[in-house]
């Protein structure tokens, strides 16, 4: 319920008083209109100011220098500039991985236990793996008087008392109680045997080693790999004989093209026939070459005979002409043995040449006969 005391604060309509202020009359309206028109005219006639941002001229890269170089050089020379080269990371080990920290801790503990066992003489270094001779080290420290309290390991002053003991070779020696105790422990270990001592690990990894367990496959994948290896190692079956098939190629075949059959027996028979044809062709070619060589020899011999006869005939004609010009030829007359008498004898003896070539010795000149012989040789070669 609303109190009557605050009733005037709620549900009250705020009415705007439009008549508040100056009254608007016609004179004020006219003055406002005239002033507005004058402002519009002045703004239209006035030149527009350039509102755009002026473009700065691009600086030349060769004219400008690197900025703040002098300041940086001065800062490097200041004494407090050493903070720039301070080490950024920390050395308290907080950034190390937790697992790596635990592994390092375990390794250090194992080394500490091994070192303590070696000092006590519980570990025999037969193969000199550790390269530490604690006996010599202890003896040197004792001779120099520099044996530390850690080497004593809480021993009493009674350990320094000299006693007699028998060493491993049966000799009576004199030394401290610590020496006697050490010799006694060695004899006990020797009697008990090497089985009491902790055995060295047999599967120690030394050097770079590939952890093949990381690449071991599961059982199904290993079976698949074994099956593939068996198929690979199996003896390969020879592929079937496949020969060239000219029908699969769309091209123009040459004159000597021959398509062999796909059947093995038929293909073998075709190849044998081709070999026989080749042998027959070679045999006929040799026979023809032999006949041609023989024919050429005969023609060359006949040509030489014709040339000799032609030379003899020309010599006879020359002698006949020479004898006709001599003055004694008119008085005596030609004898029966003169070249003139021999020239009057009939010379139309025809001689048979190879190839049915008839040559008249008096009716034809030597160049013409040679041409006819060469033509006959060409015809014989074409016929063969």
CSV table of C-alpha atoms in Angstrom, one decimal:
chain,number,residue,atom,x,y,z
A,1,UNK,CA,0.0,0.0,0.0
A,2,UNK,CA,1.2,3.4,-0.8
A,3,UNK,CA,1.3,5.9,2.0
A,4,UNK,CA,-0.7,9.0,1.7
A,5,UNK,CA,2.4,10.9,2.7
A,6,UNK,CA,4.2,10.1,-0.6
A,7,UNK,CA,1.2,10.1,-2.8
A,8,UNK,CA,2.2,13.3,-4.6
A,9,UNK,CA,5.4,11.5,-5.8
A,10,UNK,CA,3.6,8.7,-7.8
A,11,UNK,CA,1.2,8.6,-10.7
A,12,UNK,CA,1.7,12.2,-11.5
A,13,UNK,CA,1.4,13.3,-15.2
A,14,UNK,CA,4.2,15.6,-16.3
A,15,UNK,CA,2.7,18.0,-18.7
A,16,UNK,CA,5.0,20.0,-21.0
A,17,UNK,CA,4.6,23.7,-20.8
A,18,UNK,CA,5.0,24.8,-24.4
A,19,UNK,CA,4.2,28.3,-23.6
A,20,UNK,CA,7.2,28.6,-21.4
A,21,UNK,CA,9.8,31.0,-22.7
A,22,UNK,CA,9.5,33.6,-25.4
A,23,UNK,CA,6.4,33.8,-27.5
A,24,UNK,CA,6.8,33.1,-31.2
A,25,UNK,CA,5.5,35.9,-33.4
A,26,UNK,CA,5.7,36.7,-37.1
A,27,UNK,CA,8.5,39.2,-36.7
A,28,UNK,CA,10.8,36.8,-35.0
A,29,UNK,CA,10.1,34.2,-37.7
A,30,UNK,CA,10.9,36.6,-40.5
A,31,UNK,CA,14.2,37.6,-38.8
A,32,UNK,CA,15.2,34.0,-38.4
A,33,UNK,CA,14.4,33.2,-42.0
A,34,UNK,CA,16.4,36.2,-43.3
A,35,UNK,CA,19.4,35.3,-41.1
A,36,UNK,CA,19.3,31.6,-42.3
A,37,UNK,CA,19.2,32.6,-46.0
A,38,UNK,CA,22.1,35.0,-45.5
A,39,UNK,CA,24.1,32.2,-43.9
A,40,UNK,CA,23.3,29.8,-46.7
A,41,UNK,CA,24.4,32.3,-49.3
A,42,UNK,CA,27.7,33.0,-47.6
A,43,UNK,CA,28.5,29.3,-47.2
A,44,UNK,CA,27.9,28.6,-50.9
A,45,UNK,CA,30.0,31.5,-52.1
A,46,UNK,CA,32.9,30.9,-49.8
A,47,UNK,CA,35.7,28.7,-51.2
A,48,UNK,CA,35.8,25.2,-49.8
A,49,UNK,CA,38.7,24.6,-47.5
A,50,UNK,CA,40.9,21.6,-48.3
A,51,UNK,CA,40.1,19.0,-45.6
A,52,UNK,CA,42.2,16.1,-47.0
A,53,UNK,CA,45.3,15.1,-45.3
A,54,UNK,CA,48.4,16.3,-47.0
A,55,UNK,CA,50.7,13.6,-48.4
A,56,UNK,CA,54.2,13.7,-47.1
A,57,UNK,CA,57.0,13.3,-49.5
A,58,UNK,CA,58.6,9.9,-49.3
A,59,UNK,CA,62.1,10.0,-47.8
A,60,UNK,CA,65.0,8.7,-49.7
A,61,UNK,CA,66.5,5.6,-48.1
A,62,UNK,CA,70.0,6.8,-48.9
A,63,UNK,CA,69.4,10.2,-47.3
A,64,UNK,CA,67.9,9.0,-44.0
A,65,UNK,CA,70.0,7.2,-41.4
A,66,UNK,CA,69.0,4.5,-39.0
A,67,UNK,CA,67.0,6.0,-36.1
A,68,UNK,CA,68.3,6.0,-32.5
A,69,UNK,CA,71.6,4.5,-33.4
A,70,UNK,CA,73.5,7.0,-31.3
A,71,UNK,CA,71.2,6.4,-28.4
A,72,UNK,CA,71.7,2.7,-28.5
A,73,UNK,CA,75.5,3.0,-28.8
A,74,UNK,CA,75.5,5.4,-25.8
A,75,UNK,CA,73.4,2.9,-23.8
A,76,UNK,CA,75.8,0.1,-24.5
A,77,UNK,CA,78.6,2.1,-23.0
A,78,UNK,CA,76.7,2.9,-19.8
A,79,UNK,CA,77.8,0.9,-16.7
A,80,UNK,CA,74.3,-0.4,-16.0
A,81,UNK,CA,74.1,-2.0,-19.4
A,82,UNK,CA,75.4,-5.3,-18.0
A,83,UNK,CA,71.8,-6.2,-17.2
A,84,UNK,CA,71.2,-6.7,-20.9
A,85,UNK,CA,73.6,-9.7,-21.0
A,86,UNK,CA,72.4,-11.4,-17.9
A,87,UNK,CA,71.4,-15.0,-17.9
A,88,UNK,CA,67.6,-15.2,-18.6
A,89,UNK,CA,66.9,-18.7,-17.3
A,90,UNK,CA,67.3,-19.9,-13.8
A,91,UNK,CA,69.7,-22.6,-12.4
A,92,UNK,CA,67.6,-23.8,-9.5
A,93,UNK,CA,66.2,-26.8,-11.5
A,94,UNK,CA,62.6,-25.6,-11.4
A,95,UNK,CA,62.3,-25.8,-15.2
A,96,UNK,CA,63.2,-29.5,-15.3
A,97,UNK,CA,60.7,-32.1,-16.0
A,98,UNK,CA,59.5,-34.0,-13.0
A,99,UNK,CA,60.1,-37.4,-14.7
A,100,UNK,CA,63.6,-36.4,-15.7
A,101,UNK,CA,64.3,-35.2,-12.1
A,102,UNK,CA,63.1,-38.5,-10.7
A,103,UNK,CA,65.2,-40.5,-13.1
A,104,UNK,CA,68.3,-38.5,-12.3
A,105,UNK,CA,67.6,-38.9,-8.6
A,106,UNK,CA,67.3,-42.7,-9.0
A,107,UNK,CA,70.5,-42.9,-11.0
A,108,UNK,CA,72.5,-40.9,-8.4
A,109,UNK,CA,71.2,-43.2,-5.6
A,110,UNK,CA,72.2,-46.3,-7.5
A,111,UNK,CA,75.7,-44.8,-8.1
A,112,UNK,CA,76.0,-44.0,-4.4
A,113,UNK,CA,75.0,-47.5,-3.3
A,114,UNK,CA,77.5,-49.0,-5.8
A,115,UNK,CA,80.2,-46.7,-4.6
A,116,UNK,CA,79.6,-47.7,-1.0
A,117,UNK,CA,79.7,-51.4,-1.9
A,118,UNK,CA,83.0,-50.9,-3.8
A,119,UNK,CA,84.5,-49.1,-0.8
A,120,UNK,CA,83.4,-52.0,1.5
A,121,UNK,CA,84.9,-54.5,-1.0
A,122,UNK,CA,81.6,-56.2,-1.7
A,123,UNK,CA,82.0,-55.8,-5.5
A,124,UNK,CA,84.9,-57.4,-7.2
A,125,UNK,CA,86.2,-55.5,-10.2
A,126,UNK,CA,87.8,-58.4,-12.0
A,127,UNK,CA,87.5,-56.9,-15.5
A,128,UNK,CA,88.4,-53.4,-14.3
A,129,UNK,CA,85.1,-51.9,-15.3
A,130,UNK,CA,85.0,-49.2,-12.7
A,131,UNK,CA,88.8,-48.3,-12.9
A,132,UNK,CA,88.9,-47.4,-9.2
A,133,UNK,CA,91.3,-49.1,-6.8
A,134,UNK,CA,90.0,-48.3,-3.4
A,135,UNK,CA,92.8,-50.3,-1.7
A,136,UNK,CA,95.5,-48.2,-3.3
A,137,UNK,CA,93.5,-45.1,-2.7
A,138,UNK,CA,93.1,-45.9,1.0
A,139,UNK,CA,96.8,-46.8,1.4
A,140,UNK,CA,97.9,-43.6,-0.3
A,141,UNK,CA,95.6,-41.6,1.9
A,142,UNK,CA,96.8,-43.4,5.0
A,143,UNK,CA,100.5,-42.8,4.0
A,144,UNK,CA,99.9,-39.1,3.5
A,145,UNK,CA,97.8,-38.8,6.6
A,146,UNK,CA,94.8,-37.5,4.7
A,147,UNK,CA,92.3,-40.2,5.2
A,148,UNK,CA,88.9,-38.6,5.7
A,149,UNK,CA,86.3,-39.3,8.4
A,150,UNK,CA,83.9,-40.6,5.6
A,151,UNK,CA,86.4,-43.4,4.8
A,152,UNK,CA,86.4,-44.5,8.4
A,153,UNK,CA,82.5,-44.8,8.3
A,154,UNK,CA,82.1,-44.4,12.1
A,155,UNK,CA,85.0,-46.7,13.1
A,156,UNK,CA,86.4,-46.4,16.6
A,157,UNK,CA,89.9,-45.5,17.6
A,158,UNK,CA,90.5,-49.2,18.2
A,159,UNK,CA,90.7,-49.8,14.4
A,160,UNK,CA,94.1,-48.1,14.4
A,161,UNK,CA,95.5,-50.6,16.8
A,162,UNK,CA,98.1,-52.9,15.1
A,163,UNK,CA,97.4,-56.6,15.2
A,164,UNK,CA,98.8,-59.7,13.5
A,165,UNK,CA,96.7,-61.5,10.8
A,166,UNK,CA,97.2,-64.1,8.1
A,167,UNK,CA,96.8,-62.9,4.5
A,168,UNK,CA,95.4,-64.8,1.5
A,169,UNK,CA,98.9,-66.3,0.8
A,170,UNK,CA,99.2,-67.8,4.4
A,171,UNK,CA,101.7,-65.2,5.5
A,172,UNK,CA,101.6,-63.6,8.9
A,173,UNK,CA,101.3,-59.9,8.5
A,174,UNK,CA,101.1,-57.0,10.9
A,175,UNK,CA,98.6,-54.2,10.4
A,176,UNK,CA,95.5,-52.5,11.7
A,177,UNK,CA,92.3,-54.2,12.7
A,178,UNK,CA,90.7,-52.7,9.6
A,179,UNK,CA,93.2,-54.4,7.4
A,180,UNK,CA,92.6,-57.7,9.2
A,181,UNK,CA,88.9,-57.3,8.9
A,182,UNK,CA,89.2,-56.6,5.1
A,183,UNK,CA,91.3,-59.7,4.6
A,184,UNK,CA,88.9,-61.8,6.6
A,185,UNK,CA,86.0,-60.6,4.5
A,186,UNK,CA,87.8,-61.4,1.3
A,187,UNK,CA,88.6,-65.0,2.5
A,188,UNK,CA,84.9,-65.5,3.4
A,189,UNK,CA,83.7,-64.3,0.0
A,190,UNK,CA,86.3,-66.6,-1.7
A,191,UNK,CA,85.1,-69.6,0.4
A,192,UNK,CA,81.4,-68.9,-0.1
A,193,UNK,CA,81.8,-68.6,-3.9
A,194,UNK,CA,80.6,-66.0,-6.4
A,195,UNK,CA,76.9,-66.9,-6.0
A,196,UNK,CA,76.6,-64.9,-2.9
A,197,UNK,CA,77.7,-61.7,-4.5
A,198,UNK,CA,75.3,-59.7,-6.5
A,199,UNK,CA,75.6,-60.7,-10.1
A,200,UNK,CA,76.2,-58.1,-12.8
A,201,UNK,CA,73.2,-57.4,-15.0
A,202,UNK,CA,73.4,-59.5,-18.2
A,203,UNK,CA,71.2,-57.4,-20.4
A,204,UNK,CA,73.1,-54.1,-20.1
A,205,UNK,CA,72.7,-51.7,-23.1
A,206,UNK,CA,75.9,-50.0,-24.0
A,207,UNK,CA,76.3,-47.5,-26.7
A,208,UNK,CA,73.7,-46.6,-29.4
A,209,UNK,CA,71.0,-49.2,-29.4
A,210,UNK,CA,67.7,-49.3,-31.2
A,211,UNK,CA,64.8,-50.3,-28.9
A,212,UNK,CA,63.2,-52.8,-31.2
A,213,UNK,CA,60.3,-53.4,-28.8
A,214,UNK,CA,58.9,-50.1,-29.9
A,215,UNK,CA,58.5,-51.4,-33.4
A,216,UNK,CA,57.0,-54.8,-32.4
A,217,UNK,CA,53.7,-55.3,-34.2
A,218,UNK,CA,50.6,-56.8,-32.6
A,219,UNK,CA,49.6,-60.4,-33.4
A,220,UNK,CA,47.2,-59.8,-36.4
A,221,UNK,CA,49.6,-57.4,-38.0
A,222,UNK,CA,52.5,-59.7,-37.5
A,223,UNK,CA,50.6,-62.6,-39.1
A,224,UNK,CA,49.8,-60.4,-42.1
A,225,UNK,CA,53.5,-59.4,-42.5
A,226,UNK,CA,54.6,-63.0,-42.2
A,227,UNK,CA,52.1,-64.0,-44.9
A,228,UNK,CA,53.4,-61.3,-47.2
A,229,UNK,CA,57.0,-62.3,-46.5
A,230,UNK,CA,56.1,-65.9,-47.4
A,231,UNK,CA,54.6,-64.8,-50.7
A,232,UNK,CA,57.7,-62.7,-51.4
A,233,UNK,CA,60.2,-65.5,-50.8
A,234,UNK,CA,58.2,-68.1,-52.7
A,235,UNK,CA,59.7,-69.1,-56.1
A,236,UNK,CA,58.2,-67.0,-58.8
A,237,UNK,CA,56.2,-68.6,-61.6
A,238,UNK,CA,57.5,-67.7,-65.0
A,239,UNK,CA,55.1,-65.4,-66.9
A,240,UNK,CA,53.5,-66.7,-70.0
A,241,UNK,CA,55.2,-66.1,-73.4
A,242,UNK,CA,53.7,-63.0,-74.9
A,243,UNK,CA,54.8,-61.9,-78.3
A,244,UNK,CA,54.2,-58.8,-80.4
A,245,UNK,CA,50.7,-58.5,-82.0
A,246,UNK,CA,50.6,-56.1,-84.9
A,247,UNK,CA,46.8,-56.1,-84.9
A,248,UNK,CA,46.9,-54.1,-81.6
A,249,UNK,CA,48.7,-51.2,-83.3
A,250,UNK,CA,47.0,-48.9,-85.7
A,251,UNK,CA,49.8,-47.9,-88.1
A,252,UNK,CA,51.0,-48.6,-91.6
A,253,UNK,CA,53.2,-51.6,-91.8
A,254,UNK,CA,56.3,-51.8,-94.0
A,255,UNK,CA,57.0,-54.1,-96.9
A,256,UNK,CA,59.0,-56.5,-94.8
A,257,UNK,CA,56.4,-56.8,-92.0
A,258,UNK,CA,55.3,-60.3,-91.1
A,259,UNK,CA,52.9,-61.2,-88.4
A,260,UNK,CA,53.8,-64.4,-86.6
A,261,UNK,CA,51.1,-66.7,-85.2
A,262,UNK,CA,50.2,-66.8,-81.6
A,263,UNK,CA,50.4,-70.6,-81.5
A,264,UNK,CA,53.8,-71.8,-80.4
A,265,UNK,CA,54.1,-74.7,-82.9
A,266,UNK,CA,52.8,-72.6,-85.8
A,267,UNK,CA,55.2,-69.7,-84.8
A,268,UNK,CA,58.1,-72.2,-84.7
A,269,UNK,CA,57.2,-73.5,-88.2
A,270,UNK,CA,57.0,-70.0,-89.6
A,271,UNK,CA,60.4,-69.1,-88.2
A,272,UNK,CA,61.9,-72.2,-89.7
A,273,UNK,CA,60.4,-71.4,-93.1
A,274,UNK,CA,61.8,-67.9,-92.9
A,275,UNK,CA,65.3,-69.3,-92.1
A,276,UNK,CA,65.1,-71.7,-95.0
A,277,UNK,CA,64.1,-68.9,-97.4
A,278,UNK,CA,66.9,-66.8,-96.1
A,279,UNK,CA,69.4,-69.6,-96.7
A,280,UNK,CA,68.0,-70.2,-100.2
A,281,UNK,CA,68.3,-66.5,-101.0
A,282,UNK,CA,71.9,-66.4,-99.8
A,283,UNK,CA,72.7,-69.4,-101.9
A,284,UNK,CA,71.2,-68.0,-105.1
A,285,UNK,CA,72.9,-64.6,-104.5
A,286,UNK,CA,76.3,-66.3,-104.3
A,287,UNK,CA,75.6,-68.2,-107.5
A,288,UNK,CA,74.6,-65.0,-109.3
A,289,UNK,CA,77.6,-63.1,-108.0
A,290,UNK,CA,79.8,-66.0,-109.2
A,291,UNK,CA,78.3,-66.0,-112.7
A,292,UNK,CA,78.5,-62.2,-113.0
A,293,UNK,CA,82.1,-62.3,-111.9
A,294,UNK,CA,82.9,-65.0,-114.5
A,295,UNK,CA,81.0,-63.1,-117.2
A,296,UNK,CA,82.9,-59.9,-116.4
A,297,UNK,CA,86.2,-61.7,-116.6
A,298,UNK,CA,85.2,-63.1,-120.1
A,299,UNK,CA,84.1,-59.7,-121.3
A,300,UNK,CA,87.3,-58.1,-120.0
A,301,UNK,CA,89.4,-60.7,-121.8
A,302,UNK,CA,87.5,-60.2,-125.1
A,303,UNK,CA,87.7,-56.5,-124.8
A,304,UNK,CA,91.5,-56.7,-124.5
A,305,UNK,CA,91.6,-58.9,-127.6
A,306,UNK,CA,89.5,-56.4,-129.6
A,307,UNK,CA,91.7,-53.6,-128.5
A,308,UNK,CA,94.8,-55.5,-129.5
A,309,UNK,CA,93.3,-56.2,-133.0
A,310,UNK,CA,92.2,-52.6,-133.3
A,311,UNK,CA,95.7,-51.4,-132.5
A,312,UNK,CA,97.2,-53.9,-135.0
A,313,UNK,CA,94.8,-52.7,-137.7
A,314,UNK,CA,95.6,-49.1,-137.1
A,315,UNK,CA,99.3,-49.9,-137.2
A,316,UNK,CA,98.8,-51.7,-140.6
A,317,UNK,CA,96.9,-48.7,-142.0
A,318,UNK,CA,99.6,-46.3,-140.8
A,319,UNK,CA,102.3,-48.5,-142.5
A,320,UNK,CA,100.2,-48.7,-145.7
A,321,UNK,CA,99.8,-44.9,-145.8
A,322,UNK,CA,103.5,-44.4,-145.1
A,323,UNK,CA,104.5,-46.9,-147.8
A,324,UNK,CA,102.2,-45.1,-150.4
A,325,UNK,CA,104.0,-41.8,-149.8
A,326,UNK,CA,107.4,-43.3,-150.4
A,327,UNK,CA,108.9,-42.6,-153.9
A,328,UNK,CA,109.9,-46.2,-154.4
A,329,UNK,CA,106.4,-47.4,-154.1
A,330,UNK,CA,105.4,-46.1,-157.6
A,331,UNK,CA,108.2,-48.0,-159.4
A,332,UNK,CA,108.3,-51.3,-157.7
A,333,UNK,CA,104.7,-51.6,-156.7
A,334,UNK,CA,103.5,-53.3,-153.7
A,335,UNK,CA,104.6,-56.8,-153.1
A,336,UNK,CA,102.4,-59.6,-151.9
A,337,UNK,CA,103.7,-59.4,-148.4
A,338,UNK,CA,103.2,-55.6,-148.0
A,339,UNK,CA,100.6,-54.3,-145.6
A,340,UNK,CA,98.6,-52.9,-148.6
A,341,UNK,CA,98.2,-56.5,-149.9
A,342,UNK,CA,97.0,-57.5,-146.5
A,343,UNK,CA,94.6,-54.6,-146.4
A,344,UNK,CA,92.9,-55.8,-149.6
A,345,UNK,CA,92.1,-59.1,-148.1
A,346,UNK,CA,88.6,-59.5,-146.8
A,347,UNK,CA,88.3,-58.5,-143.2
A,348,UNK,CA,84.7,-59.2,-142.7
A,349,UNK,CA,85.2,-62.2,-140.4
A,350,UNK,CA,82.7,-62.1,-137.7
A,351,UNK,CA,83.6,-63.3,-134.3
A,352,UNK,CA,81.2,-64.6,-131.7
A,353,UNK,CA,81.2,-62.9,-128.3
A,354,UNK,CA,79.3,-64.2,-125.2
A,355,UNK,CA,75.7,-63.1,-125.2
A,356,UNK,CA,75.3,-63.6,-129.0
A,357,UNK,CA,77.2,-60.4,-129.9
A,358,UNK,CA,78.6,-60.3,-133.4
A,359,UNK,CA,81.3,-57.8,-134.2
A,360,UNK,CA,82.7,-57.1,-137.6
A,361,UNK,CA,86.3,-56.1,-137.3
A,362,UNK,CA,86.3,-53.8,-140.4
A,363,UNK,CA,82.8,-52.4,-140.3
A,364,UNK,CA,82.8,-51.1,-136.7
A,365,UNK,CA,85.3,-48.9,-134.7
A,366,UNK,CA,86.7,-49.9,-131.3
A,367,UNK,CA,84.6,-47.4,-129.2
A,368,UNK,CA,81.4,-48.6,-130.7
A,369,UNK,CA,82.3,-52.2,-130.0
A,370,UNK,CA,83.1,-51.4,-126.4
A,371,UNK,CA,79.8,-49.6,-125.9
A,372,UNK,CA,77.9,-52.6,-127.3
A,373,UNK,CA,79.8,-55.0,-125.0
A,374,UNK,CA,78.9,-52.9,-121.9
A,375,UNK,CA,75.2,-52.8,-123.0
A,376,UNK,CA,75.2,-56.6,-123.3
A,377,UNK,CA,76.7,-56.9,-119.8
A,378,UNK,CA,74.0,-54.6,-118.3
A,379,UNK,CA,71.3,-56.7,-120.1
A,380,UNK,CA,72.7,-59.9,-118.7
A,381,UNK,CA,72.8,-58.5,-115.2
A,382,UNK,CA,69.2,-57.4,-115.4
A,383,UNK,CA,68.1,-60.8,-116.6
A,384,UNK,CA,69.9,-62.6,-113.8
